[in-house]
């Protein structure tokens, strides 16, 4: 007698094979095929009757999606650390285990954050524009001076996995003081030699401000005109979290009028950003297209963890990383 294999949907055809292979060992795997992104309709149609879903895009995962999948659904795992596109309360209310993939991407995101810090502090984008516009004036000793990192005060908003990896990397730069803010003081903060302060104190004291916390109703729009106004005119803002943390028009204004020195952004609103968006016109703003976790090994690891979350959920075991 043949036993029915659990049916699992993988919502993006470019999900790394390492994760898909794992699922295929025990499940019948269906994959969304539309490129570059599956439509919501393709995801919801193919999810019908599935036991598990590896939710590999940032498409809203909400009551409608769960209804369309059907009552047999046993588990969903995202393939991301940030789960701002998931209605977690709704998934929880239905008692469906919800996996996600934190930690495995922290090193890659922290590397990118440091890259953005250096490139924004040392004016990489502006320098590139000088070259292509034939404005290279290297004889002027005051030309294109950037901000020093050595000895600087660095503020981390959100000392989670990514924030901690950023602090670790900063040790090699001999920064002066590391501050952090968040819900509470953390042991990891003490171990890293970082001081817990209020958001306001962090803004006023820091030479570099890193946004590394999740996007929630509490953190949405926390970087607004008032926040930028408290920062030093010499300060550098780095965002590797989500664009929704920032009131983008206020950031643009702060970069244009010198309220802050520069910014390095991996995340913005919307994504993808329109090529003619005002952010792209700012010489003191370094932009990269949400590349935080985009390394070969990291994406493989995320797919493996997400797949294992799904398999564990189907087998009634605890997930590797559970979102609630
Ligand atoms: C995450 O995992 O949240 C990263 O931003 C990639 O989506």
GROMACS .gro file of N, CA and C and ligand atoms in nm, residues 58 80-82 105 242 290 293 302, ligand 1:
model
   34
   58UNK      N    1   0.825   3.781  -0.018
   58UNK     CA    2   0.773   3.872   0.085
   58UNK      C    3   0.626   3.907   0.060
   80UNK      N    4   1.318   3.402   0.556
   80UNK     CA    5   1.368   3.536   0.589
   80UNK      C    6   1.375   3.548   0.740
   81UNK      N    7   1.453   3.646   0.783
   81UNK     CA    8   1.459   3.676   0.927
   81UNK      C    9   1.348   3.775   0.963
   82UNK      N   10   1.329   3.874   0.876
   82UNK     CA   11   1.224   3.972   0.898
   82UNK      C   12   1.091   3.913   0.852
  105UNK      N   13   2.162   3.434   0.864
  105UNK     CA   14   2.200   3.543   0.775
  105UNK      C   15   2.272   3.658   0.846
  242UNK      N   16   1.452   4.738   0.756
  242UNK     CA   17   1.344   4.752   0.660
  242UNK      C   18   1.323   4.901   0.633
  290UNK      N   19   1.864   4.570  -0.146
  290UNK     CA   20   1.828   4.467  -0.047
  290UNK      C   21   1.913   4.340  -0.066
  293UNK      N   22   2.125   3.947   0.274
  293UNK     CA   23   2.149   3.803   0.288
  293UNK      C   24   2.196   3.740   0.157
  302UNK      N   25   1.964   2.953   0.446
  302UNK     CA   26   1.826   2.997   0.473
  302UNK      C   27   1.726   2.897   0.416
  325LIG     C1   28   1.544   3.895   0.581
  325LIG     O1   29   1.569   3.776   0.590
  325LIG     O2   30   1.460   3.952   0.648
  325LIG     C2   31   1.626   3.972   0.483
  325LIG     O3   32   1.592   4.106   0.481
  325LIG     C3   33   1.607   3.911   0.348
  325LIG     O4   34   1.472   3.913   0.320
   0.00000   0.00000   0.00000
